[in-house]
Coordinates of C-alpha atoms and ligand atoms in Angstrom, one line a residue:
M612 CA 2.4 16.7 -37.3
H613 CA 1.7 13.2 -35.9
P614 CA 0.7 13.1 -32.3
E615 CA 4.1 11.8 -31.2
T616 CA 5.7 14.8 -32.7
A617 CA 3.1 17.4 -31.7
S618 CA 3.2 16.2 -28.1
I619 CA 6.9 17.0 -27.9
H620 CA 7.1 20.1 -30.1
A621 CA 3.7 21.9 -30.5
G622 CA 3.8 25.1 -28.4
Q623 CA 7.2 24.1 -27.0
E624 CA 9.9 26.3 -28.5
I625 CA 13.5 26.8 -27.3
D626 CA 13.4 29.7 -24.7
P627 CA 14.3 32.8 -26.7
T628 CA 16.1 34.5 -23.9
T629 CA 18.3 31.7 -22.5
G630 CA 18.2 28.8 -25.0
A631 CA 16.7 26.6 -22.3
V632 CA 15.4 23.5 -24.1
I633 CA 12.8 22.9 -21.4
P634 CA 10.6 25.9 -20.9
P635 CA 11.1 27.8 -17.6
I636 CA 8.1 28.2 -15.3
Y637 CA 7.0 31.8 -15.5
L638 CA 6.2 32.4 -11.9
T639 CA 5.0 35.9 -12.3
T640 CA 1.6 37.4 -11.9
T641 CA 2.3 40.6 -13.9
F642 CA 4.2 41.8 -16.9
E643 CA 5.9 45.1 -17.7
R644 CA 4.4 47.8 -19.8
A645 CA 6.4 49.7 -22.4
S646 CA 6.9 53.4 -21.8
D647 CA 4.0 54.2 -24.1
G648 CA 1.8 52.0 -21.8
S649 CA 1.4 49.2 -24.3
F650 CA 2.3 45.5 -23.7
P651 CA 4.7 44.7 -26.6
R652 CA 5.3 41.1 -25.5
G653 CA 1.6 40.3 -25.4
Y654 CA 1.3 39.5 -21.7
I655 CA -0.4 41.7 -19.1
Y656 CA -1.4 39.7 -16.0
T657 CA -1.3 36.0 -15.4
R658 CA -5.1 35.5 -15.1
N659 CA -5.3 37.0 -18.6
G660 CA -2.5 34.9 -20.0
N661 CA 0.9 33.4 -19.1
P662 CA 3.6 31.8 -21.3
N663 CA 3.2 28.4 -19.7
R664 CA -0.6 28.4 -20.2
A665 CA -0.1 29.6 -23.8
M666 CA 2.3 26.6 -24.5
L667 CA -0.2 24.1 -23.0
E668 CA -3.1 25.6 -25.0
T669 CA -1.1 25.6 -28.3
C670 CA -0.1 21.9 -27.7
L671 CA -3.6 20.7 -26.9
A672 CA -5.1 22.5 -29.8
A673 CA -2.6 20.8 -32.1
L674 CA -3.2 17.4 -30.6
E675 CA -7.0 17.7 -31.1
G676 CA -6.6 19.3 -34.5
G677 CA -8.5 22.4 -33.2
A678 CA -8.2 26.1 -33.9
T679 CA -7.8 27.2 -30.3
C680 CA -7.8 25.9 -26.8
V681 CA -8.7 27.4 -23.4
A682 CA -7.1 25.9 -20.3
F683 CA -8.7 25.8 -16.8
S684 CA -7.8 24.8 -13.3
S685 CA -9.8 21.6 -13.4
G686 CA -11.9 19.5 -15.8
L687 CA -15.1 20.7 -14.1
A688 CA -14.1 24.3 -14.5
A689 CA -13.6 23.6 -18.2
A690 CA -17.0 21.9 -18.5
M691 CA -18.7 24.7 -16.6
S692 CA -17.3 27.4 -18.9
V693 CA -19.0 25.6 -21.8
F694 CA -22.3 25.5 -20.1
Q695 CA -21.9 29.1 -18.9
A696 CA -21.3 30.3 -22.4
L697 CA -24.9 29.3 -23.2
R698 CA -27.8 31.4 -21.9
P699 CA -30.4 30.7 -19.3
G700 CA -33.3 29.1 -21.0
D701 CA -31.1 27.1 -23.4
H702 CA -31.4 23.3 -23.5
V703 CA -28.6 20.8 -23.3
I704 CA -28.7 17.1 -24.1
A705 CA -26.3 15.1 -21.9
P706 CA -25.6 11.4 -21.5
D707 CA -27.4 9.3 -18.9
D708 CA -24.0 7.8 -18.0
A709 CA -21.4 10.5 -17.5
Y710 CA -18.7 11.6 -15.1
H711 CA -20.9 12.2 -12.0
G712 CA -19.4 15.7 -11.6
I713 CA -20.8 16.7 -15.0
T714 CA -24.2 15.4 -14.0
R715 CA -24.0 17.2 -10.7
L716 CA -22.9 20.4 -12.4
L717 CA -26.0 20.3 -14.6
R718 CA -28.4 19.4 -11.8
E719 CA -27.2 21.5 -9.0
I720 CA -25.4 24.5 -10.6
M721 CA -26.6 25.0 -14.2
A722 CA -30.2 24.1 -13.8
P723 CA -30.8 26.6 -10.9
W724 CA -29.0 29.1 -13.2
G725 CA -31.6 28.5 -15.8
L726 CA -30.2 25.9 -18.1
E727 CA -32.6 23.1 -19.1
Y728 CA -31.1 19.7 -19.7
S729 CA -32.2 16.1 -20.6
R730 CA -30.2 13.0 -20.0
V731 CA -30.4 10.2 -22.6
D732 CA -28.8 6.9 -23.4
M733 CA -26.5 7.9 -26.3
R734 CA -25.7 4.4 -27.4
D735 CA -28.6 5.0 -29.8
P736 CA -28.3 8.4 -31.7
Q737 CA -32.0 8.4 -32.2
N738 CA -32.5 9.0 -28.5
V739 CA -30.6 12.3 -29.0
A740 CA -32.8 13.2 -32.0
A741 CA -35.9 12.4 -29.9
A742 CA -34.8 14.7 -27.1
L743 CA -34.2 17.8 -29.3
R744 CA -36.3 20.8 -28.4
P745 CA -36.5 24.2 -30.2
N746 CA -34.1 25.7 -27.6
T747 CA -31.5 22.9 -27.7
R748 CA -28.2 24.6 -28.1
L749 CA -25.7 21.9 -27.1
V750 CA -25.3 18.1 -27.2
W751 CA -22.7 16.9 -24.7
I752 CA -21.2 13.5 -25.4
E753 CA -19.0 11.4 -23.2
T754 CA -17.6 8.3 -24.9
P755 CA -16.5 5.9 -23.6
S756 CA -18.8 6.9 -20.8
N757 CA -18.1 6.8 -17.1
P758 CA -18.4 4.3 -15.5
L759 CA -20.3 2.0 -17.8
L760 CA -18.0 2.4 -20.9
K761 CA -21.0 3.1 -23.1
I762 CA -20.0 4.0 -26.7
A763 CA -21.7 6.9 -28.5
D764 CA -21.4 7.4 -32.2
I765 CA -19.8 10.8 -32.4
A766 CA -20.3 11.3 -36.1
A767 CA -23.9 10.4 -36.1
I768 CA -24.7 12.5 -33.0
A769 CA -22.7 15.5 -34.3
E770 CA -24.7 15.4 -37.5
I771 CA -28.0 15.4 -35.5
A772 CA -26.8 18.4 -33.5
R773 CA -25.6 20.2 -36.6
Q774 CA -29.0 19.8 -38.4
A775 CA -30.8 21.1 -35.3
G776 CA -28.5 24.1 -35.1
A777 CA -26.9 23.0 -31.8
L778 CA -23.3 22.6 -30.9
C779 CA -21.7 19.2 -30.2
A780 CA -19.2 18.9 -27.4
V781 CA -17.3 15.7 -26.5
D782 CA -15.7 15.0 -23.1
N783 CA -12.6 13.2 -24.5
T784 CA -10.9 12.6 -21.2
W785 CA -11.0 8.9 -21.3
A786 CA -10.1 8.4 -25.0
T787 CA -7.5 11.2 -25.2
P788 CA -6.6 12.8 -28.6
V789 CA -4.3 9.9 -29.2
Q790 CA -7.1 7.4 -29.5
Q791 CA -10.1 9.7 -30.5
R792 CA -10.3 13.0 -32.4
P793 CA -13.9 14.3 -32.0
L794 CA -13.4 17.4 -34.2
E795 CA -12.5 15.2 -37.2
L796 CA -15.8 13.3 -36.6
G797 CA -17.8 16.5 -36.8
A798 CA -17.9 17.7 -33.1
D799 CA -17.4 21.4 -32.5
I800 CA -15.9 21.3 -29.1
V801 CA -13.6 18.9 -27.1
M802 CA -13.3 19.0 -23.4
H803 CA -10.6 17.4 -21.3
A804 CA -9.8 16.8 -17.6
T805 CA -6.1 17.1 -18.1
T806 CA -6.0 15.8 -14.6
K807 CA -6.2 12.3 -16.1
Y808 CA -4.2 10.9 -19.0
I809 CA -2.8 14.2 -20.3
G810 CA -1.1 15.1 -17.0
G811 CA -0.7 11.3 -16.6
H812 CA 1.0 11.2 -13.3
S813 CA -1.7 11.9 -10.7
D814 CA 0.0 15.1 -9.6
V815 CA -1.9 18.0 -11.3
L816 CA -5.5 19.0 -11.7
G817 CA -6.5 20.8 -14.9
G818 CA -9.0 21.1 -17.7
A819 CA -9.2 22.4 -21.2
V820 CA -11.7 23.1 -24.0
V821 CA -10.6 22.9 -27.6
F822 CA -12.6 24.5 -30.4
G823 CA -12.8 23.5 -34.1
A824 CA -13.3 27.2 -34.9
N825 CA -12.1 30.3 -33.2
D826 CA -15.6 31.7 -33.3
A827 CA -17.8 33.8 -31.0
F828 CA -18.6 30.8 -28.7
A829 CA -14.8 30.1 -28.3
E830 CA -14.3 33.8 -27.5
R831 CA -17.0 33.7 -24.9
V832 CA -15.4 30.7 -23.2
R833 CA -12.0 32.5 -23.2
F834 CA -13.8 35.6 -21.7
L835 CA -15.2 33.3 -18.9
Q836 CA -11.7 31.9 -18.4
I837 CA -10.1 35.3 -17.9
N838 CA -13.0 37.0 -16.1
G839 CA -14.3 34.0 -14.2
G840 CA -10.8 33.3 -13.1
A841 CA -10.7 29.5 -12.9
V842 CA -7.2 29.5 -14.4
P843 CA -4.4 26.9 -14.0
S844 CA -1.2 28.1 -12.4
P845 CA 2.0 28.3 -14.5
F846 CA 3.3 25.3 -12.6
D847 CA 0.1 23.3 -13.3
C848 CA 0.5 24.1 -17.0
W849 CA 4.2 23.1 -17.0
L850 CA 3.3 19.8 -15.3
A851 CA 0.5 19.0 -17.8
L852 CA 2.7 19.9 -20.7
R853 CA 5.5 17.7 -19.3
G854 CA 3.0 14.9 -19.1
I855 CA 1.8 15.4 -22.7
Q856 CA 5.3 14.7 -24.0
T857 CA 4.9 10.9 -23.4
L858 CA 1.1 10.8 -23.9
P859 CA 1.0 8.8 -27.1
Y860 CA 3.3 6.1 -25.7
R861 CA 1.6 6.0 -22.3
V862 CA -1.9 5.7 -23.8
R863 CA -1.0 2.9 -26.1
A864 CA 0.6 1.0 -23.2
H865 CA -2.4 1.6 -20.9
A866 CA -4.7 0.2 -23.7
A867 CA -2.4 -2.8 -24.3
N868 CA -2.5 -3.7 -20.6
A869 CA -6.3 -3.0 -20.3
I870 CA -7.2 -5.6 -23.0
Q871 CA -5.2 -8.2 -21.2
V872 CA -6.8 -7.5 -17.9
A873 CA -10.2 -7.3 -19.5
R874 CA -9.7 -10.7 -21.2
F875 CA -8.6 -12.3 -17.9
L876 CA -11.6 -10.8 -16.0
A877 CA -14.1 -11.8 -18.8
E878 CA -13.1 -15.5 -18.3
H879 CA -13.3 -15.3 -14.5
P880 CA -16.2 -17.1 -12.9
R881 CA -16.7 -14.5 -10.1
I882 CA -17.1 -11.6 -12.6
E883 CA -20.6 -11.2 -14.0
R884 CA -19.8 -8.5 -16.6
V885 CA -16.7 -6.7 -18.0
H886 CA -17.3 -3.3 -19.5
Y887 CA -14.5 -2.7 -21.9
P888 CA -15.1 -1.6 -25.6
G889 CA -12.0 -3.5 -26.8
L890 CA -13.8 -6.8 -26.1
E891 CA -15.5 -8.1 -29.2
T892 CA -18.6 -8.9 -27.0
H893 CA -19.0 -5.3 -25.9
P894 CA -22.1 -3.8 -27.5
G895 CA -20.2 -0.7 -28.6
H896 CA -17.2 -2.5 -30.0
A897 CA -17.9 -1.9 -33.7
V898 CA -18.6 1.8 -33.3
A899 CA -15.5 2.1 -31.0
A900 CA -13.3 0.3 -33.5
R901 CA -14.5 2.7 -36.2
Q902 CA -14.0 6.0 -34.3
M903 CA -11.1 5.2 -31.9
R904 CA -7.5 4.1 -32.5
G905 CA -7.3 1.7 -29.5
F906 CA -9.8 1.3 -26.7
G907 CA -8.3 3.2 -23.8
G908 CA -7.1 2.1 -20.3
M909 CA -10.4 2.2 -18.4
L910 CA -12.7 -0.8 -17.6
S911 CA -15.4 -1.6 -15.2
I912 CA -16.4 -5.0 -13.8
E913 CA -19.5 -6.3 -12.0
V914 CA -18.7 -8.7 -9.3
E915 CA -20.9 -11.7 -8.6
G916 CA -22.9 -11.4 -5.4
G917 CA -23.3 -7.7 -5.0
E918 CA -21.9 -4.7 -3.2
A919 CA -20.3 -6.5 -0.3
E920 CA -18.5 -8.9 -2.6
A921 CA -17.3 -6.1 -4.8
M922 CA -16.0 -4.2 -1.7
A923 CA -14.2 -7.4 -0.6
V924 CA -12.4 -7.7 -3.9
A925 CA -11.3 -4.0 -3.7
A926 CA -10.2 -4.6 -0.1
K927 CA -7.8 -7.4 -1.1
V928 CA -5.8 -5.9 -4.0
K929 CA -2.1 -5.3 -3.1
I930 CA -0.5 -3.7 -6.2
I931 CA -3.6 -1.9 -7.4
T932 CA -4.5 1.1 -5.2
R933 CA -8.0 1.8 -3.9
A934 CA -8.5 5.4 -4.9
T935 CA -10.6 7.5 -7.2
S936 CA -9.3 9.2 -10.4
L937 CA -7.6 7.6 -13.4
G938 CA -5.0 8.0 -16.1
G939 CA -1.9 7.9 -13.9
V940 CA 0.9 5.4 -14.3
E941 CA -0.3 3.5 -11.2
S942 CA -3.4 1.2 -11.4
L943 CA -6.4 2.3 -9.4
I944 CA -9.6 0.5 -8.4
E945 CA -12.7 2.1 -7.1
H946 CA -16.2 1.2 -5.8
R947 CA -17.9 3.8 -8.0
A948 CA -21.4 3.9 -6.4
S949 CA -20.1 4.9 -3.1
V950 CA -18.0 7.8 -4.5
E951 CA -21.0 9.0 -6.6
G952 CA -23.3 9.3 -3.5
P953 CA -27.0 8.7 -3.1
E954 CA -28.0 10.0 -6.6
S955 CA -25.8 7.3 -8.2
T956 CA -27.3 5.0 -10.8
T957 CA -24.2 2.9 -11.0
P958 CA -24.7 -0.9 -10.2
P959 CA -23.7 -1.4 -6.6
N960 CA -21.4 -4.4 -7.5
L961 CA -19.4 -2.3 -10.0
L962 CA -15.7 -1.7 -9.6
R963 CA -13.9 0.7 -11.9
I964 CA -10.3 0.0 -12.8
S965 CA -7.8 2.5 -14.2
V966 CA -5.3 0.1 -15.7
G967 CA -1.8 1.5 -15.2
L968 CA 1.6 0.9 -16.6
E969 CA 2.7 -1.9 -14.3
H970 CA 3.4 -5.3 -16.0
P971 CA 0.0 -6.8 -17.0
D972 CA 0.9 -10.2 -15.5
D973 CA 1.4 -8.6 -12.1
L974 CA -1.9 -6.8 -12.4
I975 CA -3.7 -10.0 -13.4
A976 CA -2.0 -11.9 -10.6
D977 CA -3.1 -9.2 -8.1
L978 CA -6.7 -9.4 -9.3
A979 CA -6.6 -13.2 -9.3
Q980 CA -5.6 -13.3 -5.7
A981 CA -8.2 -10.6 -4.8
L982 CA -10.9 -12.8 -6.4
T983 CA -10.1 -15.9 -4.4
Ligands
PLP2263 C1 -12.2 13.5 -13.9 C2 -13.1 13.8 -15.0 C3 -13.7 15.1 -15.1 C4 -13.5 16.2 -14.1 O1 -12.2 16.6 -14.1 P1 -11.6 17.3 -12.7 O2 -10.2 17.7 -13.1 O3 -11.6 16.3 -11.6 O4 -12.5 18.5 -12.4 C5 -14.6 15.2 -16.2 N1 -14.9 14.3 -17.1 C6 -14.3 13.0 -17.0 C7 -14.6 12.0 -18.0 C8 -13.4 12.8 -15.9 O5 -12.8 11.5 -15.9

């Protein structure tokens, strides 16, 4: 199935009891046993499994071309389950530029638990090879990265991981399965914050992990989902699945708007740098063009002058909203260093923009007036 069809039909069958075209929300915590004590319909208790969660997982697995998917209550819960499925003493290679919550998870939760990790610049796959240790079990990629839009070559890094006997996981939140399918490029695991483009309307938190194979590692992550308990509610799953139905069309429109905004900003005298892989001048453009179908809706800019000037630009936007997060229909702008806190290595003059689905001319006019 093409993504346009899978997003509407995978996991989404006509309700067998009532014929409802849109699935009901199964707001139940528990399910009846048969007289012999068995669970003939497969469901026991909603932490273990719920029809809405099963629909979402089936659809996400189909979109990524995976064998199975495990859904969580947030992107970070999904990421943590992958790290927790490793063992204390194992080593992880992670990007130097990544969603700050992933970096904090490794530094402040997983390292005290016993996981070793290194952070490397993944724009050069050789940096990953150089960071390998005998106990390296996982290479974690985020591409395009957050907030610098660095591009990592998934196929090259997955091959380095494979030869070292390590798993390769890709945080595919920014690209979405519409524009990047890491399992086809050799990765073993794909992680999503469904909070972002997949939900798509800034109204639901969620996360998911998709596996190329339904193997012991995937089973361990499912065990952590059920027994750790960071599960999404039936309504969360319903909202995420409702968002997915328009995902391919939304993502393409986000990307079409983003390239126009990026081109405008690249020409602007007050902007020192535009980080957007769709620009031919972006150092990762060639790799992105090879491994992505479109370049996403996220970009970052560095404003001439420094932090105060960047803050002043963010203060003046009228249509674009000053808020964190991304992937919703509305455009958002954010001074990233201040949300990341004292450990941030993000340039202080950097603003991150989630380009929404407003008319691009209105977004450009808004930025133009904010830059005067
Ligand atoms: C938002 C985000 C996360 C974390 O997701 P939450 O749902 O906020 O926990 C992880 N990775 C990336 C790239 C993100 O943008």
